[in-house]
XYZ file of C-alpha atoms in Angstrom:
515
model
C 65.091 -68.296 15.610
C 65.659 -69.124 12.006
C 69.089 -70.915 13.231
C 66.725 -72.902 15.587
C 64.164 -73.869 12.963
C 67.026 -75.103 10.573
C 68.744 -77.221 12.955
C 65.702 -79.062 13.962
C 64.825 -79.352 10.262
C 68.365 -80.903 9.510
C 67.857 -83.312 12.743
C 64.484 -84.174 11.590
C 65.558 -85.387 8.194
C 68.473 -87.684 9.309
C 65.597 -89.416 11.623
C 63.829 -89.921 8.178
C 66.899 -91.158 6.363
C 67.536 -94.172 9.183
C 64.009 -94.959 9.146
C 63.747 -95.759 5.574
C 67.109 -97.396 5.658
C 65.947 -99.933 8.385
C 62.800 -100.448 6.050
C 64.724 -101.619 3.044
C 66.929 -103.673 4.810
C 63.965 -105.156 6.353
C 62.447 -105.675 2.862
C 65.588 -106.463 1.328
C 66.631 -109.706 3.721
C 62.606 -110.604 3.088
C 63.209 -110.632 -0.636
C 66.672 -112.322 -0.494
C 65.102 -115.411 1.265
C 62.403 -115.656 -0.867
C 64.199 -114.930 -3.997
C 68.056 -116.950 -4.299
C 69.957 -113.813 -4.428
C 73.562 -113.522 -4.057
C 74.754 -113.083 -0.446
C 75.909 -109.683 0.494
C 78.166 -109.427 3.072
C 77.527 -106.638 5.582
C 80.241 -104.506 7.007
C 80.875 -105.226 10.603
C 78.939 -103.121 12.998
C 81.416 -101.139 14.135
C 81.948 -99.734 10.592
C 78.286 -98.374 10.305
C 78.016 -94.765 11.949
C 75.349 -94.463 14.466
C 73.215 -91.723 13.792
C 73.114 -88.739 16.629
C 70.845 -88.776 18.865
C 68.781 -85.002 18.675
C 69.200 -82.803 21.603
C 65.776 -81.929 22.730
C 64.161 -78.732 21.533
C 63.381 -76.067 23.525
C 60.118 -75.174 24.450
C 59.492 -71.474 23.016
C 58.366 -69.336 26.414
C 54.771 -67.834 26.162
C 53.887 -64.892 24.816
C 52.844 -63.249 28.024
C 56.390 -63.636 29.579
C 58.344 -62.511 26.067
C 56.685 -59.557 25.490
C 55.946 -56.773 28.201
C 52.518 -56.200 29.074
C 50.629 -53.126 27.507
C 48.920 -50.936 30.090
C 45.463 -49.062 28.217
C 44.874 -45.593 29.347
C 41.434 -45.880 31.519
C 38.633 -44.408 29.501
C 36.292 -42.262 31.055
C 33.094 -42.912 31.967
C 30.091 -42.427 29.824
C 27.267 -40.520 31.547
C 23.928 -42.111 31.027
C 21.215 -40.581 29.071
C 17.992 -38.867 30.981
C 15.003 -41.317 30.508
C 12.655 -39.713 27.969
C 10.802 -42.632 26.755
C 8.235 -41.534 28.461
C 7.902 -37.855 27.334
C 6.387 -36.977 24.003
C 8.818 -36.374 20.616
C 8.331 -32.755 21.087
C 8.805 -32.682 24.427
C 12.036 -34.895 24.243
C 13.325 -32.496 21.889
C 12.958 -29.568 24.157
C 14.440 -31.433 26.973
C 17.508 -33.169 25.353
C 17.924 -29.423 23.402
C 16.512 -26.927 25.911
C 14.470 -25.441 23.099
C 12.200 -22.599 24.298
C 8.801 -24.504 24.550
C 6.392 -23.794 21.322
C 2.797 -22.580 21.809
C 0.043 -25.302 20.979
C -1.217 -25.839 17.727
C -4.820 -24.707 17.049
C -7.561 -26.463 14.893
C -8.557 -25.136 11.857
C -11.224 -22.619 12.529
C -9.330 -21.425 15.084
C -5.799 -19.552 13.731
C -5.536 -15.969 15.148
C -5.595 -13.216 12.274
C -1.637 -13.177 10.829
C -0.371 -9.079 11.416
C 0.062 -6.995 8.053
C 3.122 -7.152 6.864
C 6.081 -4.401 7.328
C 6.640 -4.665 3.193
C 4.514 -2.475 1.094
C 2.579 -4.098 -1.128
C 0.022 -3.208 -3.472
C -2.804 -4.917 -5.631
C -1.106 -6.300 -9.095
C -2.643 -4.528 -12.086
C -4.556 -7.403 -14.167
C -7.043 -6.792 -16.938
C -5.869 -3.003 -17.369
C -3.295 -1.457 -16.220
C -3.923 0.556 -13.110
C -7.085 -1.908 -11.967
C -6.410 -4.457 -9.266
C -6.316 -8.165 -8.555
C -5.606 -10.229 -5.617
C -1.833 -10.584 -5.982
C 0.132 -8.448 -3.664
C 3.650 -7.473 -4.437
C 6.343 -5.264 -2.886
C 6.031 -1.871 -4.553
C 9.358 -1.780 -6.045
C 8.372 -5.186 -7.787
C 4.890 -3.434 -9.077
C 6.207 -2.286 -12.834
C 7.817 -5.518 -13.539
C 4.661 -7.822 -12.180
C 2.283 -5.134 -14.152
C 4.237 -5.862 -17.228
C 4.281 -9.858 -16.579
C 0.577 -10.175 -15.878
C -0.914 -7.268 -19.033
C 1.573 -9.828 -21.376
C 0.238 -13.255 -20.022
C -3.319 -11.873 -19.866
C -3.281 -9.714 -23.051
C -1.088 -11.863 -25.433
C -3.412 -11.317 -28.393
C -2.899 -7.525 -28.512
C 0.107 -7.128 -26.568
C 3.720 -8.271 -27.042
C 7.005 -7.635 -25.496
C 10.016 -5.986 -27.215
C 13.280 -7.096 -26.680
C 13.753 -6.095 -23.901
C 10.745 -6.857 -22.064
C 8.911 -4.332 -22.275
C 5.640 -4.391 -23.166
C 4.022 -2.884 -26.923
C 1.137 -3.116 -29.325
C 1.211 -5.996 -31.335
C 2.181 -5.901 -34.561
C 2.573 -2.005 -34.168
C 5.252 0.479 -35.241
C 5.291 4.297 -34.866
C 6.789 6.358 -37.493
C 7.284 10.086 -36.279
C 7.064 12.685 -38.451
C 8.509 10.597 -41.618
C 9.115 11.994 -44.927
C 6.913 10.988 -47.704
C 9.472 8.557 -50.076
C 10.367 6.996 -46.760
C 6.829 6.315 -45.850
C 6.527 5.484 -49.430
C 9.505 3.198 -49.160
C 7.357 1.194 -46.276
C 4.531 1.097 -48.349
C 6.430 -0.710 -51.233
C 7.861 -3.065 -48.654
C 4.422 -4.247 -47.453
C 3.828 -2.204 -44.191
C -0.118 -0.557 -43.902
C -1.139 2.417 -42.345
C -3.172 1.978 -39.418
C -3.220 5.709 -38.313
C -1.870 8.692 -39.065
C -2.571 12.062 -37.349
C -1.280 15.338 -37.007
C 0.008 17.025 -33.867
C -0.503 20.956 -35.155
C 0.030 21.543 -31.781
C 4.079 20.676 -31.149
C 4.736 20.517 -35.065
C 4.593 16.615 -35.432
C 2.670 14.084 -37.589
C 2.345 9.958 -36.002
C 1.789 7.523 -38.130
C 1.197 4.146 -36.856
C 1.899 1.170 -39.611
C 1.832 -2.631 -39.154
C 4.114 -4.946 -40.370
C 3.955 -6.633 -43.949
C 2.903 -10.473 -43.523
C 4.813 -13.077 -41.858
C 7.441 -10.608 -40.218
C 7.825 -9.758 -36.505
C 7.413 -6.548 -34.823
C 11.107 -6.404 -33.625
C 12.101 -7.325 -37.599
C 9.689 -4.608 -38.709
C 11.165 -2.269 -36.892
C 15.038 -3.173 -38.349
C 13.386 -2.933 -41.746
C 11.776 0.536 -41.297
C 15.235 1.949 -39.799
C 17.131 0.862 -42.383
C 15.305 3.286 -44.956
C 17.493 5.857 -43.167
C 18.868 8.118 -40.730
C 15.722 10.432 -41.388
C 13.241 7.707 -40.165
C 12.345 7.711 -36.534
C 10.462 4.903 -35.605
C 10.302 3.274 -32.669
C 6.981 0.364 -30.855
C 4.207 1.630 -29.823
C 5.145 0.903 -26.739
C 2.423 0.948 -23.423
C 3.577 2.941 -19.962
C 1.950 1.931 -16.458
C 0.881 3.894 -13.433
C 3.834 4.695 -10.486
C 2.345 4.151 -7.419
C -0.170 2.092 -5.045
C -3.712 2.311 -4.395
C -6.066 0.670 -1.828
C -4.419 0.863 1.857
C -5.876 2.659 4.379
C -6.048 5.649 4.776
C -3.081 7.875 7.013
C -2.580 11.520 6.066
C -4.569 13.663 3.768
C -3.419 16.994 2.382
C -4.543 20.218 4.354
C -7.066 22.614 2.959
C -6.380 25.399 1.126
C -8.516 28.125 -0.912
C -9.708 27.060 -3.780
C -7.606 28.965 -7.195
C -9.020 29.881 -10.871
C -5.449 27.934 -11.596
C -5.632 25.330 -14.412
C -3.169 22.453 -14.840
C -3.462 19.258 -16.643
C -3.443 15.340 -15.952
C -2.379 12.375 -18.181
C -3.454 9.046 -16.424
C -6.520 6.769 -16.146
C -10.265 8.278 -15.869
C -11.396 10.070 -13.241
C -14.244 9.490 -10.574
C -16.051 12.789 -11.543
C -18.627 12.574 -8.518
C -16.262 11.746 -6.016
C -16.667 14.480 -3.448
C -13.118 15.291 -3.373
C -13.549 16.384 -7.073
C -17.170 17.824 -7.280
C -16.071 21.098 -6.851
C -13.498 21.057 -9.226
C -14.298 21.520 -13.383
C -12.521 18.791 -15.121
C -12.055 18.659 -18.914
C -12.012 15.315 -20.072
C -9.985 14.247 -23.411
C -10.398 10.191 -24.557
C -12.227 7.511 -24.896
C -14.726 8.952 -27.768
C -15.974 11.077 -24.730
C -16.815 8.115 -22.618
C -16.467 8.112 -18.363
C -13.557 5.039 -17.415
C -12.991 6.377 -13.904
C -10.079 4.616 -12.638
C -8.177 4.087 -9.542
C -4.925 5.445 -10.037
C -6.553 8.313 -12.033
C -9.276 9.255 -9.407
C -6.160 9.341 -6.412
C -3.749 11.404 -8.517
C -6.203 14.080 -9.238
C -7.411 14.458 -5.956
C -4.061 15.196 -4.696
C -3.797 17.781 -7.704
C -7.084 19.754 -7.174
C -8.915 18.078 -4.835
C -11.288 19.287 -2.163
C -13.861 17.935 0.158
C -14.475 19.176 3.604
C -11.014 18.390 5.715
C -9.384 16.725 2.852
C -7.494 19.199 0.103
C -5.194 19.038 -3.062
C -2.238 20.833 -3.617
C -4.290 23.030 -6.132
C -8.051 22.921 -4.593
C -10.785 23.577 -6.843
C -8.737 24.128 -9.819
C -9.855 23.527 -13.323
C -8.556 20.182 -14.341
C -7.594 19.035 -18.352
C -7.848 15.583 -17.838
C -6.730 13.153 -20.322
C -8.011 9.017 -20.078
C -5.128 7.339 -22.075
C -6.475 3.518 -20.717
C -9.637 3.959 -20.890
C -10.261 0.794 -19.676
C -8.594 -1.498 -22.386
C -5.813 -3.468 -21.938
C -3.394 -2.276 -24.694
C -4.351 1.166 -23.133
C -1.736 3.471 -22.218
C 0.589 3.311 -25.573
C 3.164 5.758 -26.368
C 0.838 6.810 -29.514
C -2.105 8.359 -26.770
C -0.170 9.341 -24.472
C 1.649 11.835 -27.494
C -2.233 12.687 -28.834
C -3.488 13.499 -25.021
C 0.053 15.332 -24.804
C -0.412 17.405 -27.772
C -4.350 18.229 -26.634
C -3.009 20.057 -23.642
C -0.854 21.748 -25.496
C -3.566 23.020 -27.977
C -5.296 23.846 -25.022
C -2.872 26.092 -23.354
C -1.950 23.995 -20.039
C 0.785 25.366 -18.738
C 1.520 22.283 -16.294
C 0.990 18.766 -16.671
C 1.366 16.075 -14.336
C 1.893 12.618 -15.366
C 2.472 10.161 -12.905
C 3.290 7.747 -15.361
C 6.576 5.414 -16.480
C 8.268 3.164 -18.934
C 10.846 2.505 -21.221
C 12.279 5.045 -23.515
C 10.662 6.221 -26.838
C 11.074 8.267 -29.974
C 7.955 9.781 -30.414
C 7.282 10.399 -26.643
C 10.359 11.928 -26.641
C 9.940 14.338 -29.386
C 6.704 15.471 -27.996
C 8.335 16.085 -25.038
C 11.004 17.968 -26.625
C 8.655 20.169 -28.276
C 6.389 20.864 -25.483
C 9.774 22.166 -23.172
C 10.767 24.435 -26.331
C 7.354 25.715 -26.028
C 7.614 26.646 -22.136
C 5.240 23.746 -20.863
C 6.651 22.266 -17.401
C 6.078 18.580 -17.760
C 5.905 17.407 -14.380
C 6.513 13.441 -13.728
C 7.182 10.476 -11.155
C 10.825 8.884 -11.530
C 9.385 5.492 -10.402
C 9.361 2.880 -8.167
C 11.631 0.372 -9.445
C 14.297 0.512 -6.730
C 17.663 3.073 -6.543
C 19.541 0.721 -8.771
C 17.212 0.369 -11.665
C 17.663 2.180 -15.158
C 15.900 5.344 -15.337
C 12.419 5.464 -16.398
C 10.149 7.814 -18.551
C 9.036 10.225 -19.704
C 10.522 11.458 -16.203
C 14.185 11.142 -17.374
C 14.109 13.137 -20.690
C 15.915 16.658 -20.520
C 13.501 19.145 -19.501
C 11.242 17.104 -17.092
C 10.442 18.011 -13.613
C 11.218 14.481 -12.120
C 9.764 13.571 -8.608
C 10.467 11.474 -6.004
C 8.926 10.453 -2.918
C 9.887 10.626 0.721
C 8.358 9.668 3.592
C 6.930 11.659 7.271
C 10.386 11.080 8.632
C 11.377 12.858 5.411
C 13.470 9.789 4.276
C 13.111 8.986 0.583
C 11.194 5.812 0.121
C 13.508 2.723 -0.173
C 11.569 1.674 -3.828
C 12.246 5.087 -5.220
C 14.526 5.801 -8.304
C 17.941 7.708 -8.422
C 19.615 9.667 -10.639
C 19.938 12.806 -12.661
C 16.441 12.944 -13.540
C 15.137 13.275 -9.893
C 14.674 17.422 -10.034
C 12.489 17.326 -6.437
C 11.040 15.651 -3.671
C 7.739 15.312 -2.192
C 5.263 13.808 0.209
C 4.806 10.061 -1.206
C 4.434 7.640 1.637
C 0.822 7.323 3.536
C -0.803 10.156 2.166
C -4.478 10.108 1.911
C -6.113 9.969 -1.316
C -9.823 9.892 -2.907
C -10.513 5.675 -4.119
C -12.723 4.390 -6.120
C -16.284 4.108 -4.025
C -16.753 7.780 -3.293
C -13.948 7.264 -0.108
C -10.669 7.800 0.713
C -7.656 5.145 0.718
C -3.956 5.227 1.439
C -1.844 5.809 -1.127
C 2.038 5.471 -2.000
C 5.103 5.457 -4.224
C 5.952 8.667 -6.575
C 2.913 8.721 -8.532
C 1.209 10.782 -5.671
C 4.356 13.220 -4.806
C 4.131 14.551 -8.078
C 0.909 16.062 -8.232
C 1.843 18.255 -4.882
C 5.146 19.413 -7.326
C 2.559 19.728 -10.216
C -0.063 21.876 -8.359
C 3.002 24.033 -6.805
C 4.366 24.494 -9.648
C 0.905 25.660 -11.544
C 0.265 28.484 -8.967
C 3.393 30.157 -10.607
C 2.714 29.248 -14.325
C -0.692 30.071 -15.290
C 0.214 29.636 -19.319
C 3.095 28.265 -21.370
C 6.210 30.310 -21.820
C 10.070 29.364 -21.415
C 10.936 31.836 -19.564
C 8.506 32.108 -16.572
C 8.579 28.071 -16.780
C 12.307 28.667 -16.042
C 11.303 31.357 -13.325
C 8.946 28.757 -11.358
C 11.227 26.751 -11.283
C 13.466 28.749 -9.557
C 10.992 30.160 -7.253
C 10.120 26.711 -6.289
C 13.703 25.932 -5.660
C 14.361 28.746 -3.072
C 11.681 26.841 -1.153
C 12.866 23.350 -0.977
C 14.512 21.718 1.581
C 17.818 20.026 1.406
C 18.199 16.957 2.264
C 20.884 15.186 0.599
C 24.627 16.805 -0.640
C 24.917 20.034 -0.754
C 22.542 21.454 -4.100
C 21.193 19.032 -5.844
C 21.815 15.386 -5.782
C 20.058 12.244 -7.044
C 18.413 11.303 -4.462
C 16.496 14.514 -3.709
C 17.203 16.484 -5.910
C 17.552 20.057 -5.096
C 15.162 19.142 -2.465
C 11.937 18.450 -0.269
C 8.856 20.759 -1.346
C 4.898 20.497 -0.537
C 5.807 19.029 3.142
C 3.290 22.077 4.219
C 0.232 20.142 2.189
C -0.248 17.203 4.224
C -0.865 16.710 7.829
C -1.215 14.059 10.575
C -3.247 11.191 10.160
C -5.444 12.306 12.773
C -6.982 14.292 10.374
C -7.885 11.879 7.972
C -11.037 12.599 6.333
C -13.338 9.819 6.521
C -13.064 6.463 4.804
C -16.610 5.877 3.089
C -18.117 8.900 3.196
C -21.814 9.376 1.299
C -21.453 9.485 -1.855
């Protein structure tokens, strides 16, 4: 092809050449007769070569006979659509989709009632700890949403520490400290707020506050760094561990009333709920002052209650009951909790349940020390926090009867803590329980198996002394129930005990009963 283009091209030119040849001559002869120009003479015409004549060019063939013809592969058919215009969106949804078809939307006025929930929840502790608002929350979730709304409610006498935890404001606790050291704070600017004596367990608290302009987190740096000797910790504020205010399920079964005493550290109690009117309670806190609470009101009712078909673990016993909340918001601090501690022990109460938890704390735990040298049992809930969470107190010091919770199917509740500190397990989950209007509610989480431990536990200790406590123990033992590994293990413990105090929920007591 290129040969072909160049030949023409060549042929093409030499047409051009002759043309413009014959057009000067033309122009050349005009000039020479109009100007007198010397005759040229012309070679003959024989001489001149004649310019070849171009062979024709051939016609390039078509396209459609050069190149072979392509064949497509035949596509297949597309299938038309159903009509729909004529249905409704929805419906042309379902159709095109073959969704299952959806019930009709009501008007307002006219939704069905939405079924409870499988998740526990509970009532979210607002102006006080233990009292209830309308924000429900999953039970293990029930510390941590205590300790978010007390902070965001209570920020002008409550803080956190940090680690979250919530403490007194611009409160430290020195235990036991030596003069020059508390001298040594004094010179540095901190005031005494408090100080009194525990006679009781052999320990002074002394609450201070920080010198001006400096945090309670700095304070407490400062005050530590006068020395090893110095124990000093916040003043820091522990919650109740479990729910109040479902209905009612099981209650505990009746049993004879005892002469047994045993002791409670929680909220106020409802003194003329019937469950408790046959009961003598011994009240400690709140400058003698009745704060019946909740929490307080369920937990002792399990302990010594007794009302017709409903029974505690300890009927009719003489309660020592100590209000550490009395209905203020900074209630519940580490500093009452040690004075209500150290009352019981003054008093001789062998057994003390407190259904109580939070973080970890020098002074609490050198009462607590004390009071197990001294042959009290200290009986307490490990929590509801979840399996996973970090162990809670005063349940996880050395010497405490932890207590966890299972439930009718004897399966420990999902919500309770592990570990080393779980010593036994109880009856936590849908266990009837006196409320707060003279009824009865449903209760759980391990705030309300420890009482049953508590009250068992009491029938064998009837005053303080480190060897029978050691001996109950052991008694109580024998008894239990295991459930997990073989011997003890952290989630039961050595085991299930106080199944035999409640029964079906057929024999509920009833739910607002006269008061």
């Amino acid at each position: 092809m290129q040969y072909f283009r160049q030949s023409v091209s060549r042929q093409v030119c030499h047409l051009c050449v002759a043309a413009a040849l014959a057009a000067g001559l033309g122009r050349a002869a005009t000039v020479h007769a109009q100007v007198a120009l010397p005759h040229v003479s012309m070679p003959p015409q024989s001489q001149v070569p004649l310019v070849q004549k171009t062979p024709p060019v051939p016609l390039v063939a078509p396209l459609s006979q050069a190149l072979p013809t392509l064949q497509a592969p035949t596509l297949p058919q597309v299938q038309q659509l159903p009509q729909i215009q004529t249905l409704p969106p929805v419906q042309q949804i379902q159709q095109v989709l073959k969704l299952p078809q959806l019930p009709a939307v009501q008007q307002p006025g006219q939704l069905p009632q939405a079924p409870a929930l499988a998740t526990d929840v509970v009532r979210l502790p607002g102006a006080v700890a233990g009292d209830a608002v309308s924000n429900p929350v999953p039970l293990e979730q029930l510390r941590a949403a205590t300790v978010r709304n007390l902070l965001r409610l209570h920020a002008d006498v409550l803080e956190a520490d940090p680690t979250g935890e919530p403490v007194r404001r611009q409160e430290l606790l020195l235990v036991s400290p030596p003069a020059a050291a508390l001298d040594a704070a004094l010179a540095q600017g901190f005031v005494v707020l408090r100080d009194r004596g525990l006679p009781a367990l052999d320990l002074r608290q002394v609450v201070v506050r920080p010198p001006p302009g400096v945090s309670t987190a700095q304070a407490l740096a400062l005050l530590r760094a006068l020395g090893p000797q110095v124990d000093a910790d916040f003043n820091h504020i522990y919650t109740p561990s479990g729910e109040v205010g479902r209905r009612a399920a099981q209650s505990p079964r009746t049993h004879p009333a005892t002469a047994r005493r045993v002791g409670l550290v929680d909220g106020g109690l409802d003194r003329q709920h019937p469950a408790l009117r046959a009961s003598a309670v011994q009240t400690w806190g709140c400058d003698g002052a009745s704060k019946p609470s909740p929490h307080g009101t369920a937990v002792a009712s399990l302990l010594v209650g007794r009302d017709a078909a409903f029974s505690g673990a300890l009927p009719g016993a003489r309660v020592f009951a100590a209000d550490i909340y009395c209905g203020q918001p900074a209630g519940g601090a580490a500093e009452t909790i040690a004075s209500a501690l150290a009352w019981l022990a003054r008093e001789g109460v062998a057994v003390v349940n407190v259904s109580l938890v939070g973080p970890a704390n020098r002074l609490l735990e050198r009462v607590v020390q004390a009071m197990y040298r001294k042959g009290f049992l200290l009986v307490a809930a490990v929590g509801n926090d979840g399996p996973a969470a970090p162990p809670l107190y005063p349940a996880a010091y050395a010497g405490v009867v932890g207590v966890t919770a299972v439930s009718s199917q004897r399966r420990v509740l999902p919500e309770a803590a592990q570990g080393p500190q779980v010593m036994f397990a109880a009856p936590g989950a849908d266990l009837a329980a006196a409320d707060g209007n003279g009824g009865y509610t449903r209760v759980r989480g391990t705030s309300f198996a420890a009482p049953l431990v508590a009250g068992l536990l009491a029938q064998s200790l009837s005053s303080p002394d480190p060897v029978a406590a050691a001996k109950a123990l052991t008694r109580l033992s024998t008894r239990a129930v295991d459930l997990g590994a073989p011997g003890r293990d952290p989630v039961f413990g050595l085991g299930l005990v106080g199944e035999g105090l409640v029964r079906p929920a057929m024999d509920t007591p009833r739910d607002t009963p006269s008061r």
